[in-house]
Amino acid sequence: MSTIRTDHIVQNGKNERSHTPSSVAQHRDLISELHNGHRDWFLDAGAELELKAGNVVIQEGSTVEAFYFLIEGLLKVHQADQPDKNIAMIAPGQLIGEMSFIEQVPASVSVSVVERAMLLEIPFSKVAKKMEEDMAFRATFQKALLGVLSSRLRATSGKLKSYLESDTIFDKQENASLLDAVDQFKKSMFKANEHEIKKEEEAFQQNAFQVMATLSNLVDKMDETIGDFASGKAHEKDAVGYKIQQELAPYVLMSNMLKRSYIKPRGYAGDYLTIAQMYDNKPIGNGKTGELLDRITLQNDACMAVKNRRGLLAKEIFKSVNNNEGAATHITSFACGPAQELFDVYGHIKNPEVLNSHLIDIDLKALAFVTDKLEKQPTKLKMNLHHANLIYLALGRRQLNLPPQDLVYSIGLIDYFNDQLVVKLINYAHKLLKPGGRLILGNFHSKNKLKAFMDYVLDWRLIHRTEADMDRLFEASDFGKPCTDIQFEKTGINMFVTCVK
């Protein structure tokens, strides 16, 4: 799916830099909008609250009296009389309660715990008192709050406008080729399903190439017509994207990978099991047609980039081990997920005991997944699992007692973080590194041609960045300098930047 690019790796230099589109917007949230000192006060004002699965955080119709910051676990938003129909999932690092603080009216929805959750409960009364006593905090907090609510209102208004105008905008002449691409893909899927039902195996296999070609063409047309670098008004792009999502929804639900990315059962698209299934590369779907679509999806550039980064990071870990020439090597993985790159290294180094790794993740199920794999290893590995919130660690609210590290890396985390939090995370990694130690961060590059498809069809919205963006972040951090080097995996859309302490 999408154009295949020439394999390339850029070392000690910069790839050709493209203009960053204005539509690469940073996600706005109250915590990151606050200044450092005010952010620290806000978090310190809260009390930790541990809840079991099924517990209700906010009851529809009740008066909300506090902000809730999710530290770990998973929450769902739903109507009180329809607990099994989720309106949204709330993942760690998200805050709820802003609207209730402003409006002081009963909650319009319920929020419940999906699995054991740790929250920070920050009473409205404490915040209100602080605002009365500290005018600087009051100004900063009000500005941050208004900024977040304005951003949400703008997004909601844009979606409503897109919904109302979707049919007329979608039928505009400039969208004709995109409309045709949608129709051609749907026709090829209809034929595949028809061949499956009639058990016409040979015809099904022949049509499989048509499904692949039409989906590739659709992805490219979406990038050309409503992608970040395409001309046109943002609300009109949204309208077209909304319409395409409607048109493709039945097919998305046929493929395990597409369905999981869209539904987000862990609260975000790229959870540990989604990544593990990409690594396994075993197509799963609703019937032969769904399995075919899943197979094609697993071969698209975005999935291939995820699979390729596993090998790239393994090479970097090997490099750190080899540089120490038999001495102990300390490595930390932020948001470790399935951690397959570490298992790859442990399975190939002559003396696994020299590698002492620390795996940090907020998702207990991700750590349980790694633990299960660890227990099946023929020899005991020095893998230390840490259940911790990286936002808390980056903000200094929690501490981990780790030895000076040779390498700290994250391969699928900062795409979800705005610039402020990324800099905080970089600073935390800088503290962990020994002199000469390296930090490696992965991020999807802005030239990813699948971005429009991910944004609109799957609602998988990552913050894409350029080399210049990464240089800027490191210059603003405790490293105080641009990236030492930048490299790409084989598709050229997953960028990995390194900075040496």
Short mmCIF file of C-alpha atoms in Angstrom, two decimals:
data_model
loop_
_atom_site.label_atom_id
_atom_site.label_comp_id
_atom_site.label_asym_id
_atom_site.label_seq_id
_atom_site.Cartn_x
_atom_site.Cartn_y
_atom_site.Cartn_z
CA MET A 1 0.00 0.00 0.00
CA SER A 2 1.37 3.39 -0.95
CA THR A 3 4.61 4.14 -2.75
CA ILE A 4 7.63 2.04 -1.84
CA ARG A 5 10.69 4.19 -1.21
CA THR A 6 14.34 3.44 -1.72
CA ASP A 7 16.01 1.91 1.34
CA HIS A 8 18.24 4.42 3.04
CA ILE A 9 20.03 5.13 6.28
CA VAL A 10 21.39 8.58 7.08
CA GLN A 11 24.29 8.68 9.52
CA ASN A 12 25.94 11.81 10.95
CA GLY A 13 23.92 14.00 8.69
CA LYS A 14 20.47 15.11 7.78
CA ASN A 15 17.99 13.75 5.29
CA GLU A 16 16.50 16.16 2.75
CA ARG A 17 14.19 18.29 4.84
CA SER A 18 10.70 19.06 3.71
CA HIS A 19 8.39 21.83 4.80
CA THR A 20 6.38 20.97 7.90
CA PRO A 21 2.67 21.48 7.17
CA SER A 22 0.68 23.77 9.40
CA SER A 23 -1.80 20.98 10.00
CA VAL A 24 0.73 19.07 12.09
CA ALA A 25 -0.88 20.42 15.24
CA GLN A 26 0.17 19.60 18.78
CA HIS A 27 -2.44 17.93 20.96
CA ARG A 28 -3.44 20.35 23.72
CA ASP A 29 -4.14 19.24 27.27
CA LEU A 30 -4.38 21.11 30.54
CA ILE A 31 -1.37 19.49 32.23
CA SER A 32 1.11 20.32 29.47
CA GLU A 33 -0.33 23.82 28.93
CA LEU A 34 0.58 24.85 32.49
CA HIS A 35 3.96 26.37 33.32
CA ASN A 36 6.39 24.08 35.15
CA GLY A 37 5.86 25.40 38.68
CA HIS A 38 2.09 25.59 38.28
CA ARG A 39 2.02 22.11 36.77
CA ASP A 40 3.92 20.76 39.75
CA TRP A 41 1.51 22.43 42.18
CA PHE A 42 -1.49 21.06 40.32
CA LEU A 43 -0.22 17.49 40.49
CA ASP A 44 0.96 17.82 44.10
CA ALA A 45 -2.50 19.05 45.12
CA GLY A 46 -4.00 15.68 44.22
CA ALA A 47 -4.47 12.52 46.24
CA GLU A 48 -3.94 9.11 44.68
CA LEU A 49 -7.05 7.01 44.25
CA GLU A 50 -6.94 3.30 43.41
CA LEU A 51 -10.06 1.75 41.88
CA LYS A 52 -10.98 -1.75 40.73
CA ALA A 53 -12.47 -2.72 37.40
CA GLY A 54 -16.16 -1.80 37.31
CA ASN A 55 -15.87 1.06 39.79
CA VAL A 56 -17.48 4.32 38.70
CA VAL A 57 -15.31 7.44 38.70
CA ILE A 58 -18.05 9.82 37.56
CA GLN A 59 -21.74 8.95 37.63
CA GLU A 60 -24.02 10.46 35.01
CA GLY A 61 -26.28 13.06 36.68
CA SER A 62 -23.99 13.54 39.68
CA THR A 63 -22.07 16.66 40.66
CA VAL A 64 -18.38 16.41 39.78
CA GLU A 65 -16.12 17.92 42.45
CA ALA A 66 -12.63 17.12 41.22
CA PHE A 67 -10.30 16.75 38.27
CA TYR A 68 -9.13 13.19 37.66
CA PHE A 69 -5.72 12.52 36.14
CA LEU A 70 -5.31 8.90 35.03
CA ILE A 71 -1.91 7.58 36.13
CA GLU A 72 -2.37 3.96 35.11
CA GLY A 73 -5.13 1.65 33.95
CA LEU A 74 -7.97 2.28 31.54
CA LEU A 75 -11.29 4.15 31.79
CA LYS A 76 -14.32 4.24 29.52
CA VAL A 77 -16.90 6.96 28.89
CA HIS A 78 -20.49 5.74 28.47
CA GLN A 79 -24.15 6.49 29.11
CA ALA A 80 -25.28 5.20 32.50
CA ASP A 81 -28.01 3.00 30.99
CA GLN A 82 -25.66 1.62 28.29
CA PRO A 83 -22.46 0.58 30.10
CA ASP A 84 -21.43 -1.78 27.29
CA LYS A 85 -21.48 0.90 24.59
CA ASN A 86 -18.32 2.96 24.94
CA ILE A 87 -18.33 6.57 23.79
CA ALA A 88 -14.59 6.89 24.31
CA MET A 89 -11.63 5.29 26.07
CA ILE A 90 -9.38 7.24 28.43
CA ALA A 91 -5.73 6.21 28.49
CA PRO A 92 -3.00 7.03 31.06
CA GLY A 93 -1.87 10.65 30.98
CA GLN A 94 -5.32 12.05 30.22
CA LEU A 95 -7.27 14.43 32.45
CA ILE A 96 -11.04 14.65 32.91
CA GLY A 97 -13.18 17.23 34.68
CA GLU A 98 -12.39 20.47 32.84
CA MET A 99 -15.94 21.06 31.63
CA SER A 100 -17.44 20.32 35.05
CA PHE A 101 -15.02 22.82 36.65
CA ILE A 102 -16.25 25.52 34.29
CA GLU A 103 -19.96 24.73 34.10
CA GLN A 104 -20.70 23.36 37.59
CA VAL A 105 -23.55 21.24 36.22
CA PRO A 106 -24.26 17.50 36.69
CA ALA A 107 -22.21 15.11 34.56
CA SER A 108 -23.78 14.24 31.20
CA VAL A 109 -21.99 10.87 30.95
CA SER A 110 -20.52 8.23 33.23
CA VAL A 111 -16.85 7.30 33.47
CA SER A 112 -16.01 3.79 34.69
CA VAL A 113 -12.89 1.72 35.28
CA VAL A 114 -12.20 -0.92 32.63
CA GLU A 115 -9.28 -2.40 34.53
CA ARG A 116 -7.57 -1.55 37.81
CA ALA A 117 -6.78 2.15 37.73
CA MET A 118 -4.67 4.61 39.67
CA LEU A 119 -5.90 8.19 39.47
CA LEU A 120 -4.91 11.50 40.91
CA GLU A 121 -7.96 13.26 42.38
CA ILE A 122 -7.51 17.05 42.45
CA PRO A 123 -10.42 18.76 44.24
CA PHE A 124 -11.99 21.75 42.51
CA SER A 125 -12.04 23.54 45.88
CA LYS A 126 -8.23 23.40 46.17
CA VAL A 127 -7.78 24.75 42.67
CA ALA A 128 -10.33 27.52 43.24
CA LYS A 129 -8.62 28.54 46.49
CA LYS A 130 -5.22 28.60 44.78
CA MET A 131 -6.67 30.80 42.05
CA GLU A 132 -7.94 33.27 44.67
CA GLU A 133 -4.59 33.41 46.48
CA ASP A 134 -2.19 33.32 43.53
CA MET A 135 -2.98 35.71 40.68
CA ALA A 136 -0.14 34.35 38.52
CA PHE A 137 -1.51 30.81 38.85
CA ARG A 138 -5.02 32.12 38.18
CA ALA A 139 -3.95 33.77 34.94
CA THR A 140 -1.95 30.76 33.77
CA PHE A 141 -4.62 28.24 34.73
CA GLN A 142 -7.43 30.20 33.08
CA LYS A 143 -5.39 30.65 29.91
CA ALA A 144 -4.55 26.94 29.81
CA LEU A 145 -8.13 25.92 30.51
CA LEU A 146 -9.57 28.26 27.90
CA GLY A 147 -6.98 27.10 25.39
CA VAL A 148 -7.91 23.44 25.87
CA LEU A 149 -11.66 24.07 25.77
CA SER A 150 -11.32 26.33 22.73
CA SER A 151 -9.32 23.65 20.97
CA ARG A 152 -11.99 21.05 21.74
CA LEU A 153 -14.80 23.37 20.62
CA ARG A 154 -12.98 24.11 17.38
CA ALA A 155 -12.49 20.38 16.76
CA THR A 156 -16.15 19.62 17.55
CA SER A 157 -17.38 22.48 15.38
CA GLY A 158 -15.14 21.29 12.57
CA LYS A 159 -16.55 17.76 12.81
CA LEU A 160 -20.12 19.08 12.81
CA LYS A 161 -19.44 21.29 9.83
CA SER A 162 -17.75 18.38 8.10
CA TYR A 163 -20.76 16.17 8.79
CA LEU A 164 -23.23 18.74 7.44
CA GLU A 165 -21.16 19.50 4.35
CA SER A 166 -19.67 16.06 3.68
CA ASP A 167 -21.92 15.07 0.78
CA THR A 168 -21.62 18.35 -1.14
CA ILE A 169 -17.88 18.70 -0.55
CA PHE A 170 -17.16 15.06 -1.35
CA ASP A 171 -18.87 15.41 -4.73
CA LYS A 172 -16.77 18.41 -5.81
CA GLN A 173 -14.92 17.97 -9.09
CA GLU A 174 -11.48 18.10 -7.47
CA ASN A 175 -12.43 15.06 -5.39
CA ALA A 176 -13.59 12.99 -8.37
CA SER A 177 -10.45 10.86 -8.54
CA LEU A 178 -10.63 10.17 -4.81
CA LEU A 179 -14.31 9.23 -5.05
CA ASP A 180 -13.46 6.89 -7.91
CA ALA A 181 -10.65 5.32 -5.83
CA VAL A 182 -13.11 4.63 -3.01
CA ASP A 183 -15.58 3.03 -5.42
CA GLN A 184 -12.91 0.88 -7.07
CA PHE A 185 -11.72 -0.44 -3.71
CA LYS A 186 -15.28 -1.23 -2.61
CA LYS A 187 -15.94 -3.06 -5.88
CA SER A 188 -12.80 -5.17 -5.50
CA MET A 189 -13.80 -6.08 -1.94
CA PHE A 190 -17.30 -6.98 -3.10
CA LYS A 191 -15.84 -9.29 -5.73
CA ALA A 192 -13.51 -10.89 -3.18
CA ASN A 193 -16.42 -11.57 -0.85
CA GLU A 194 -18.49 -12.93 -3.73
CA HIS A 195 -15.70 -15.32 -4.77
CA GLU A 196 -15.31 -16.43 -1.15
CA ILE A 197 -19.03 -17.20 -0.76
CA LYS A 198 -19.10 -19.13 -4.04
CA LYS A 199 -15.85 -20.92 -3.09
CA GLU A 200 -14.18 -19.76 -6.32
CA GLU A 201 -10.62 -20.11 -5.06
CA GLU A 202 -8.78 -19.31 -8.29
CA ALA A 203 -10.90 -16.22 -8.97
CA PHE A 204 -10.44 -15.14 -5.34
CA GLN A 205 -6.65 -15.34 -5.63
CA GLN A 206 -6.66 -13.43 -8.92
CA ASN A 207 -8.87 -10.70 -7.46
CA ALA A 208 -6.59 -10.41 -4.41
CA PHE A 209 -4.13 -8.41 -6.54
CA GLN A 210 -6.95 -6.05 -7.49
CA VAL A 211 -7.83 -5.49 -3.82
CA MET A 212 -4.19 -4.68 -3.10
CA ALA A 213 -3.91 -2.31 -6.06
CA THR A 214 -7.15 -0.45 -5.37
CA LEU A 215 -6.33 0.02 -1.68
CA SER A 216 -2.85 1.29 -2.55
CA ASN A 217 -4.40 3.72 -5.02
CA LEU A 218 -6.94 4.88 -2.43
CA VAL A 219 -4.21 5.59 0.13
CA ASP A 220 -2.22 7.58 -2.42
CA LYS A 221 -5.30 9.55 -3.51
CA MET A 222 -6.13 10.39 0.11
CA ASP A 223 -2.60 11.70 0.61
CA GLU A 224 -2.78 13.77 -2.59
CA THR A 225 -6.27 15.14 -1.92
CA ILE A 226 -6.66 15.56 1.86
CA GLY A 227 -3.14 14.91 3.20
CA ASP A 228 -1.18 17.50 5.18
CA PHE A 229 0.61 18.79 2.09
CA ALA A 230 -2.49 18.90 -0.11
CA SER A 231 -4.07 22.25 -0.89
CA GLY A 232 -7.53 23.07 0.38
CA LYS A 233 -9.29 24.21 3.52
CA ALA A 234 -8.92 22.11 6.67
CA HIS A 235 -12.68 21.76 7.27
CA GLU A 236 -13.22 20.58 3.69
CA LYS A 237 -10.47 17.97 4.08
CA ASP A 238 -12.13 16.86 7.32
CA ALA A 239 -15.48 16.57 5.57
CA VAL A 240 -14.01 14.35 2.87
CA GLY A 241 -12.11 12.29 5.43
CA TYR A 242 -15.26 11.84 7.52
CA LYS A 243 -17.17 10.64 4.47
CA ILE A 244 -14.44 8.15 3.54
CA GLN A 245 -14.42 6.78 7.10
CA GLN A 246 -18.16 6.14 6.79
CA GLU A 247 -17.71 4.46 3.42
CA LEU A 248 -14.89 2.21 4.60
CA ALA A 249 -16.13 1.33 8.10
CA PRO A 250 -17.59 -2.09 7.11
CA TYR A 251 -14.26 -3.10 5.56
CA VAL A 252 -12.15 -1.78 8.45
CA LEU A 253 -14.06 -4.10 10.79
CA MET A 254 -13.21 -7.12 8.62
CA SER A 255 -9.45 -6.86 9.24
CA ASN A 256 -8.06 -7.61 12.70
CA MET A 257 -5.28 -5.01 12.41
CA LEU A 258 -7.50 -2.25 11.02
CA LYS A 259 -10.29 -3.03 13.49
CA ARG A 260 -7.96 -3.02 16.50
CA SER A 261 -6.35 0.24 15.40
CA TYR A 262 -9.77 1.84 14.99
CA ILE A 263 -11.47 0.52 18.15
CA LYS A 264 -8.41 1.04 20.39
CA PRO A 265 -9.25 -1.49 23.15
CA ARG A 266 -6.32 -0.25 25.29
CA GLY A 267 -7.23 3.42 24.83
CA TYR A 268 -4.75 4.13 22.05
CA ALA A 269 -3.99 2.54 18.70
CA GLY A 270 -0.40 1.31 19.06
CA ASP A 271 -0.74 -0.80 22.21
CA TYR A 272 1.58 -3.72 23.01
CA LEU A 273 -0.68 -6.37 21.46
CA THR A 274 -1.15 -4.43 18.23
CA ILE A 275 2.64 -4.12 17.91
CA ALA A 276 3.12 -7.80 18.80
CA GLN A 277 0.63 -8.81 16.12
CA MET A 278 2.49 -6.70 13.58
CA TYR A 279 5.69 -8.53 14.54
CA ASP A 280 3.96 -11.93 14.28
CA ASN A 281 2.76 -11.00 10.78
CA LYS A 282 -0.11 -13.51 10.86
CA PRO A 283 -3.20 -12.18 9.05
CA ILE A 284 -6.48 -12.55 10.94
CA GLY A 285 -9.85 -11.42 9.67
CA ASN A 286 -13.52 -12.02 9.16
CA GLY A 287 -13.45 -14.84 6.61
CA LYS A 288 -11.01 -15.18 3.72
CA THR A 289 -11.77 -11.63 2.54
CA GLY A 290 -11.04 -10.15 5.97
CA GLU A 291 -7.87 -12.21 6.20
CA LEU A 292 -6.81 -10.94 2.76
CA LEU A 293 -7.34 -7.33 3.84
CA ASP A 294 -5.38 -8.00 7.03
CA ARG A 295 -2.51 -9.50 5.02
CA ILE A 296 -2.39 -6.42 2.79
CA THR A 297 -2.52 -4.14 5.84
CA LEU A 298 0.40 -5.94 7.48
CA GLN A 299 2.46 -5.18 4.36
CA ASN A 300 1.71 -1.46 4.15
CA ASP A 301 4.48 1.06 4.82
CA ALA A 302 3.32 1.97 8.33
CA CYS A 303 3.23 -1.65 9.54
CA MET A 304 6.49 -2.43 7.76
CA ALA A 305 8.08 0.58 9.45
CA VAL A 306 7.06 -0.77 12.85
CA LYS A 307 8.47 -4.19 11.99
CA ASN A 308 11.67 -2.69 10.57
CA ARG A 309 12.37 -0.58 13.65
CA ARG A 310 12.68 -3.75 15.70
CA GLY A 311 15.82 -4.72 13.76
CA LEU A 312 17.19 -1.19 13.73
CA LEU A 313 16.97 -0.88 17.51
CA ALA A 314 18.47 -4.35 18.00
CA LYS A 315 21.54 -3.17 16.05
CA GLU A 316 21.83 -0.11 18.28
CA ILE A 317 21.61 -2.25 21.41
CA PHE A 318 24.29 -4.56 20.01
CA LYS A 319 26.44 -1.48 19.40
CA SER A 320 26.20 -0.44 23.05
CA VAL A 321 27.06 -3.96 24.21
CA ASN A 322 30.04 -4.20 21.84
CA ASN A 323 31.33 -0.76 22.84
CA ASN A 324 31.63 -1.96 26.45
CA GLU A 325 33.83 -4.91 25.40
CA GLY A 326 32.46 -7.45 27.86
CA ALA A 327 31.70 -5.04 30.70
CA ALA A 328 28.15 -4.66 32.03
CA THR A 329 25.86 -2.69 29.71
CA HIS A 330 22.85 -0.85 31.11
CA ILE A 331 19.94 -0.08 28.79
CA THR A 332 16.48 1.39 29.47
CA SER A 333 13.43 1.14 27.21
CA PHE A 334 10.69 3.76 27.63
CA ALA A 335 7.18 2.38 26.96
CA CYS A 336 8.68 -1.02 26.23
CA GLY A 337 5.56 -2.71 24.79
CA PRO A 338 6.36 -6.30 23.73
CA ALA A 339 10.13 -5.52 23.88
CA GLN A 340 10.91 -7.99 21.09
CA GLU A 341 14.06 -6.11 20.05
CA LEU A 342 15.57 -6.87 23.47
CA PHE A 343 14.67 -10.55 23.26
CA ASP A 344 16.32 -10.57 19.82
CA VAL A 345 19.55 -9.21 21.30
CA TYR A 346 19.55 -11.51 24.33
CA GLY A 347 19.14 -14.46 22.00
CA HIS A 348 22.20 -13.59 19.91
CA ILE A 349 24.87 -12.16 22.23
CA LYS A 350 27.52 -14.61 23.44
CA ASN A 351 27.13 -13.70 27.11
CA PRO A 352 23.59 -12.48 27.92
CA GLU A 353 24.64 -11.67 31.50
CA VAL A 354 26.49 -8.54 30.37
CA LEU A 355 23.22 -6.90 29.28
CA ASN A 356 21.22 -5.41 32.14
CA SER A 357 18.00 -3.93 30.76
CA HIS A 358 15.25 -1.88 32.40
CA LEU A 359 11.81 -1.92 30.81
CA ILE A 360 9.37 0.82 31.78
CA ASP A 361 5.69 0.69 30.85
CA ILE A 362 2.47 2.02 32.33
CA ASP A 363 0.44 -0.89 30.98
CA LEU A 364 0.41 -3.84 33.39
CA LYS A 365 -0.78 -6.14 30.63
CA ALA A 366 2.21 -5.17 28.50
CA LEU A 367 4.54 -6.06 31.37
CA ALA A 368 2.63 -9.30 31.95
CA PHE A 369 3.09 -10.10 28.26
CA VAL A 370 6.86 -9.56 28.58
CA THR A 371 6.98 -11.54 31.83
CA ASP A 372 5.32 -14.50 30.17
CA LYS A 373 7.93 -14.47 27.40
CA LEU A 374 10.70 -14.01 29.95
CA GLU A 375 9.64 -17.08 31.93
CA LYS A 376 9.85 -19.20 28.79
CA GLN A 377 13.49 -18.30 28.11
CA PRO A 378 15.99 -21.17 28.48
CA THR A 379 18.32 -19.01 30.59
CA LYS A 380 17.64 -16.29 33.13
CA LEU A 381 17.91 -12.84 31.59
CA LYS A 382 18.67 -9.60 33.39
CA MET A 383 15.46 -7.86 32.38
CA ASN A 384 14.06 -5.60 35.09
CA LEU A 385 10.43 -4.63 34.63
CA HIS A 386 9.17 -1.33 36.05
CA HIS A 387 5.49 -0.48 36.23
CA ALA A 388 5.65 3.30 36.11
CA ASN A 389 4.10 6.36 34.51
CA LEU A 390 6.67 8.06 32.29
CA ILE A 391 4.85 11.37 32.56
CA TYR A 392 5.25 11.22 36.35
CA LEU A 393 8.91 10.27 35.99
CA ALA A 394 9.53 13.06 33.50
CA LEU A 395 7.82 15.61 35.76
CA GLY A 396 9.77 14.40 38.81
CA ARG A 397 6.76 13.16 40.74
CA ARG A 398 8.12 9.60 40.85
CA GLN A 399 11.66 8.25 41.00
CA LEU A 400 13.28 5.05 39.77
CA ASN A 401 16.60 3.99 41.24
CA LEU A 402 18.53 3.08 38.10
CA PRO A 403 22.31 2.92 37.55
CA PRO A 404 23.85 5.24 34.95
CA GLN A 405 22.66 4.05 31.56
CA ASP A 406 24.62 3.40 28.36
CA LEU A 407 21.51 3.65 26.20
CA VAL A 408 17.98 4.93 26.72
CA TYR A 409 15.51 4.53 23.90
CA SER A 410 11.86 4.77 22.92
CA ILE A 411 10.53 3.56 19.59
CA GLY A 412 6.81 4.34 19.71
CA LEU A 413 6.02 6.90 22.40
CA ILE A 414 6.75 10.52 21.56
CA ASP A 415 4.44 10.44 18.51
CA TYR A 416 1.66 10.72 21.13
CA PHE A 417 3.30 13.55 23.16
CA ASN A 418 3.31 17.27 22.50
CA ASP A 419 6.60 19.17 22.37
CA GLN A 420 6.57 20.22 26.03
CA LEU A 421 6.25 16.67 27.31
CA VAL A 422 8.82 15.38 24.82
CA VAL A 423 11.38 17.87 26.13
CA LYS A 424 10.57 16.80 29.70
CA LEU A 425 11.07 13.18 28.69
CA ILE A 426 14.37 14.00 26.97
CA ASN A 427 15.55 15.75 30.14
CA TYR A 428 14.63 12.71 32.24
CA ALA A 429 16.58 10.45 29.88
CA HIS A 430 19.53 12.86 30.04
CA LYS A 431 19.65 12.42 33.82
CA LEU A 432 19.68 8.63 33.46
CA LEU A 433 22.55 8.53 30.97
CA LYS A 434 26.18 8.28 31.91
CA PRO A 435 28.62 10.60 30.08
CA GLY A 436 28.90 9.30 26.54
CA GLY A 437 25.57 7.51 26.84
CA ARG A 438 23.04 7.75 24.02
CA LEU A 439 19.35 8.59 23.80
CA ILE A 440 17.47 7.25 20.77
CA LEU A 441 13.92 8.38 20.00
CA GLY A 442 11.71 7.13 17.20
CA ASN A 443 9.03 9.25 15.53
CA PHE A 444 6.94 8.96 12.37
CA HIS A 445 8.22 11.39 9.75
CA SER A 446 5.98 14.01 8.15
CA LYS A 447 6.47 12.44 4.71
CA ASN A 448 4.44 9.36 5.75
CA LYS A 449 1.98 8.97 2.87
CA LEU A 450 -0.28 6.79 5.01
CA LYS A 451 -0.94 9.64 7.44
CA ALA A 452 -4.23 10.74 5.86
CA PHE A 453 -5.52 7.15 5.90
CA MET A 454 -4.42 6.73 9.54
CA ASP A 455 -5.87 10.10 10.56
CA TYR A 456 -9.27 9.83 8.93
CA VAL A 457 -10.11 6.17 8.43
CA LEU A 458 -8.57 4.77 11.64
CA ASP A 459 -8.62 7.95 13.76
CA TRP A 460 -5.01 7.05 14.60
CA ARG A 461 -3.61 10.55 14.91
CA LEU A 462 0.10 10.67 15.63
CA ILE A 463 2.28 13.76 15.83
CA HIS A 464 4.53 13.48 12.79
CA ARG A 465 7.82 15.38 12.89
CA THR A 466 10.76 16.31 10.65
CA GLU A 467 14.49 16.25 11.31
CA ALA A 468 14.33 19.99 12.00
CA ASP A 469 11.60 19.39 14.59
CA MET A 470 13.76 16.83 16.41
CA ASP A 471 16.80 19.11 16.36
CA ARG A 472 14.68 21.86 17.89
CA LEU A 473 13.46 19.59 20.70
CA PHE A 474 16.96 18.46 21.64
CA GLU A 475 18.29 22.02 21.50
CA ALA A 476 15.54 23.03 23.97
CA SER A 477 16.45 20.15 26.29
CA ASP A 478 19.30 19.55 28.74
CA PHE A 479 21.34 18.17 25.84
CA GLY A 480 21.41 21.74 24.50
CA LYS A 481 22.42 20.72 20.99
CA PRO A 482 20.96 19.22 17.80
CA CYS A 483 20.74 15.47 17.26
CA THR A 484 24.06 13.70 16.88
CA ASP A 485 22.74 11.61 13.99
CA ILE A 486 19.50 10.66 12.30
CA GLN A 487 18.60 7.42 10.57
CA PHE A 488 15.55 5.83 8.98
CA GLU A 489 14.30 2.28 8.74
CA LYS A 490 13.84 0.81 5.25
CA THR A 491 10.51 2.44 4.32
CA GLY A 492 11.91 5.85 5.22
CA ILE A 493 8.91 6.95 7.29
CA ASN A 494 10.06 5.97 10.80
CA MET A 495 12.83 8.33 11.90
CA PHE A 496 15.29 7.56 14.70
CA VAL A 497 17.33 10.35 16.19
CA THR A 498 20.32 9.89 18.47
CA CYS A 499 21.91 12.36 20.86
CA VAL A 500 25.04 11.66 22.92
CA LYS A 501 25.45 13.04 26.44
#
